[in-house]
Short mmCIF file of C-alpha atoms in Angstrom, two decimals:
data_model
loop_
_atom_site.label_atom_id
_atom_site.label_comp_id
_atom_site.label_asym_id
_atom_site.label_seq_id
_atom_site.Cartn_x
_atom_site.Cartn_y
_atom_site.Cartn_z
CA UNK A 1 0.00 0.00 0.00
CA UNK A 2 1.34 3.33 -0.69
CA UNK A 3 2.04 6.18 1.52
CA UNK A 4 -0.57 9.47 0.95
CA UNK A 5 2.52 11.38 1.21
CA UNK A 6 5.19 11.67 -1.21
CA UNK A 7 8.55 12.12 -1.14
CA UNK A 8 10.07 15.74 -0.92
CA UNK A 9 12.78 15.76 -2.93
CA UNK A 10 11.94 17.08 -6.61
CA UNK A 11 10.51 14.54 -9.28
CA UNK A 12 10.62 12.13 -6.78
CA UNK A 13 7.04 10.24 -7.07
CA UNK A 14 8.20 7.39 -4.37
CA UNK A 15 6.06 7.44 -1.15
CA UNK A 16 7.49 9.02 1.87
CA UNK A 17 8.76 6.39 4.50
CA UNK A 18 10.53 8.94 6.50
CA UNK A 19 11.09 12.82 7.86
CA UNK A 20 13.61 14.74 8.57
CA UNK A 21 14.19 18.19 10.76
CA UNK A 22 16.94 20.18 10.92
CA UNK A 23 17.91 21.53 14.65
CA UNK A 24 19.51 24.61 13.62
CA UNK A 25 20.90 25.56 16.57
CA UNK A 26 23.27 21.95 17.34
CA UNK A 27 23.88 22.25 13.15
CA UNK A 28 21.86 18.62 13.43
CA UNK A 29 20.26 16.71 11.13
CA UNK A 30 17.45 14.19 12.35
CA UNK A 31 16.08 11.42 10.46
CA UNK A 32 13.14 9.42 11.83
CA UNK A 33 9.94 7.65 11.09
CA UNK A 34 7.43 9.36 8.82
CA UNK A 35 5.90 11.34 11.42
CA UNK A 36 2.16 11.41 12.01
CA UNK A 37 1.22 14.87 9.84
CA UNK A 38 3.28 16.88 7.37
CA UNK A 39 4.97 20.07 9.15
CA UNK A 40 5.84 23.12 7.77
CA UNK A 41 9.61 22.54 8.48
CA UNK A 42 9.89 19.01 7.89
CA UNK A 43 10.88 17.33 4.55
CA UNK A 44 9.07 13.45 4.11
CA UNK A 45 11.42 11.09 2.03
CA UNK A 46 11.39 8.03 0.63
CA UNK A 47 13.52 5.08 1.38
CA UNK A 48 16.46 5.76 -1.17
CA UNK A 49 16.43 9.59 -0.44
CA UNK A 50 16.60 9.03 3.01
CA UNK A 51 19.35 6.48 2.75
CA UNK A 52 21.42 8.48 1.22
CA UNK A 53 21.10 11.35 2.92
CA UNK A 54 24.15 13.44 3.71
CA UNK A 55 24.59 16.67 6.13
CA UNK A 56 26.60 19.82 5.03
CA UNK A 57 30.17 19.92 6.77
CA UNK A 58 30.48 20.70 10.23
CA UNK A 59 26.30 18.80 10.96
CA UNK A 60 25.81 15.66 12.05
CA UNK A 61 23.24 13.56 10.69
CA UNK A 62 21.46 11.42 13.65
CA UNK A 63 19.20 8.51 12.49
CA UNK A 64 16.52 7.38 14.90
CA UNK A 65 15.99 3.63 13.04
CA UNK A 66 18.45 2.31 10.57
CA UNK A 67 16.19 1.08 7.84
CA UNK A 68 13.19 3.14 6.65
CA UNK A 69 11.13 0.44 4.85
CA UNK A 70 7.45 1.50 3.43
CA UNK A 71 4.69 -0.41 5.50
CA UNK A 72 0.57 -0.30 5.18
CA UNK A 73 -1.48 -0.05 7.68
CA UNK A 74 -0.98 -2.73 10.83
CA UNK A 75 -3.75 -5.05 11.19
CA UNK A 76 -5.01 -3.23 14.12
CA UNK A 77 -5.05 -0.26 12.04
CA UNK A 78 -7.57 -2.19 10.05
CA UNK A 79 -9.79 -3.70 12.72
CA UNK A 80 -9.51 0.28 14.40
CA UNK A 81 -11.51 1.05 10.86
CA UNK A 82 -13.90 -1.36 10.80
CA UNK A 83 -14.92 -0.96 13.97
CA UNK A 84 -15.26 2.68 13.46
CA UNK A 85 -17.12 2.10 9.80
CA UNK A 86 -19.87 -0.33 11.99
CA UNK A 87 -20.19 2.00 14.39
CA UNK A 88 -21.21 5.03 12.05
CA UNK A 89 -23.38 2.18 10.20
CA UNK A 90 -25.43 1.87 13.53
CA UNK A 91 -28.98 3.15 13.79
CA UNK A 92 -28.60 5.97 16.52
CA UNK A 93 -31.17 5.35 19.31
CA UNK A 94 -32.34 8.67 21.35
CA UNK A 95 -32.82 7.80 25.00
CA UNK A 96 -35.96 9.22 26.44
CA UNK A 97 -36.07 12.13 27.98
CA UNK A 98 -36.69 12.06 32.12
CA UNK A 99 -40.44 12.22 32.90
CA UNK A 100 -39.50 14.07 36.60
CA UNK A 101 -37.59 16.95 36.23
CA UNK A 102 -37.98 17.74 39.69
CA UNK A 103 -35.28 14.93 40.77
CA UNK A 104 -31.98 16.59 41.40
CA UNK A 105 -29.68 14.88 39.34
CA UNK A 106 -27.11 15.66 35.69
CA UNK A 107 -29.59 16.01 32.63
CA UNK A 108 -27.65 14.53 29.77
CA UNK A 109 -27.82 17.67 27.23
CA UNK A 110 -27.54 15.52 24.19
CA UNK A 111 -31.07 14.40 24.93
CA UNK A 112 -32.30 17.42 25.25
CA UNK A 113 -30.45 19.64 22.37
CA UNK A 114 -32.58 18.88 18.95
CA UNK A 115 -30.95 18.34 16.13
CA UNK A 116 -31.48 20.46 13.23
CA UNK A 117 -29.17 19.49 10.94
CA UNK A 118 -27.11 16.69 9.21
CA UNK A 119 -24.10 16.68 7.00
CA UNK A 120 -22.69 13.36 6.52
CA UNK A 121 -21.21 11.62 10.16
CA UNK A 122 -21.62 15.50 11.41
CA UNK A 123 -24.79 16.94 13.35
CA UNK A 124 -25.54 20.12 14.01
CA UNK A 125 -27.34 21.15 17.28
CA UNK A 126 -29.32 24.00 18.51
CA UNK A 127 -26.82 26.14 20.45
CA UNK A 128 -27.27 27.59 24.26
CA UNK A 129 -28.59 30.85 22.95
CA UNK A 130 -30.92 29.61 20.49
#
């Protein structure tokens, strides 16, 4: 399966298996696992680009894992999904709203908030003030 992100070296179209920072400051290089979300001051690389990656005289290149190899998902990543696809498949039940409002106890505000519109997974409720 292949990465959403690509490599960022030019005309590169390999999938990006790793990212590197620079640490400015300690003139330091650091290569590690493609991190969770592109950053503004990160570059993603793929596995040759980040094999052969060398620092400018006087930096030091530091290398959290030795080999960057491209993976898919894990197979909980893939149960994590299903799960979460059933789930939105579900028919939504409303609990009933409490008969006695007199009883001192928390009133569960998602029963009580109508919904007055849909988009998709999202809903959107009738605010405090309105």
């Amino acid at each position: 399966m292949r990465s959403v992100r690509q490599c960022s070296r030019t005309a590169c179209d390999s999938g990006a298996v790793a990212t590197l920072t620079y640490v400015y400051s300690d003139q330091t290089a650091v290569l590690g696992p493609l991190a969770n979300h592109a950053e503004p001051h990160s570059y993603d690389l793929c596995a040759e680009h980040a094999e052969r990656l060398t620092a400018p005289r006087g930096w030091e290149v530091v290398r959290l894992t030795p080999d960057f190899v491209q993976s898919g998902p894990s197979h909980d990543d893939l149960l994590a999904l299903a799960d979460a696809v059933r789930e939105a498949g579900r028919p939504r039940h409303r609990a009933a709203a409490p008969a006695d409002r007199t009883v001192d106890r928390p009133v569960d505000r998602s029963v009580d908030v109508p919904e007055i519109g849909r988009r998709g997974h999202l809903r959107v409720l009738r605010g405090e003030g309105g």
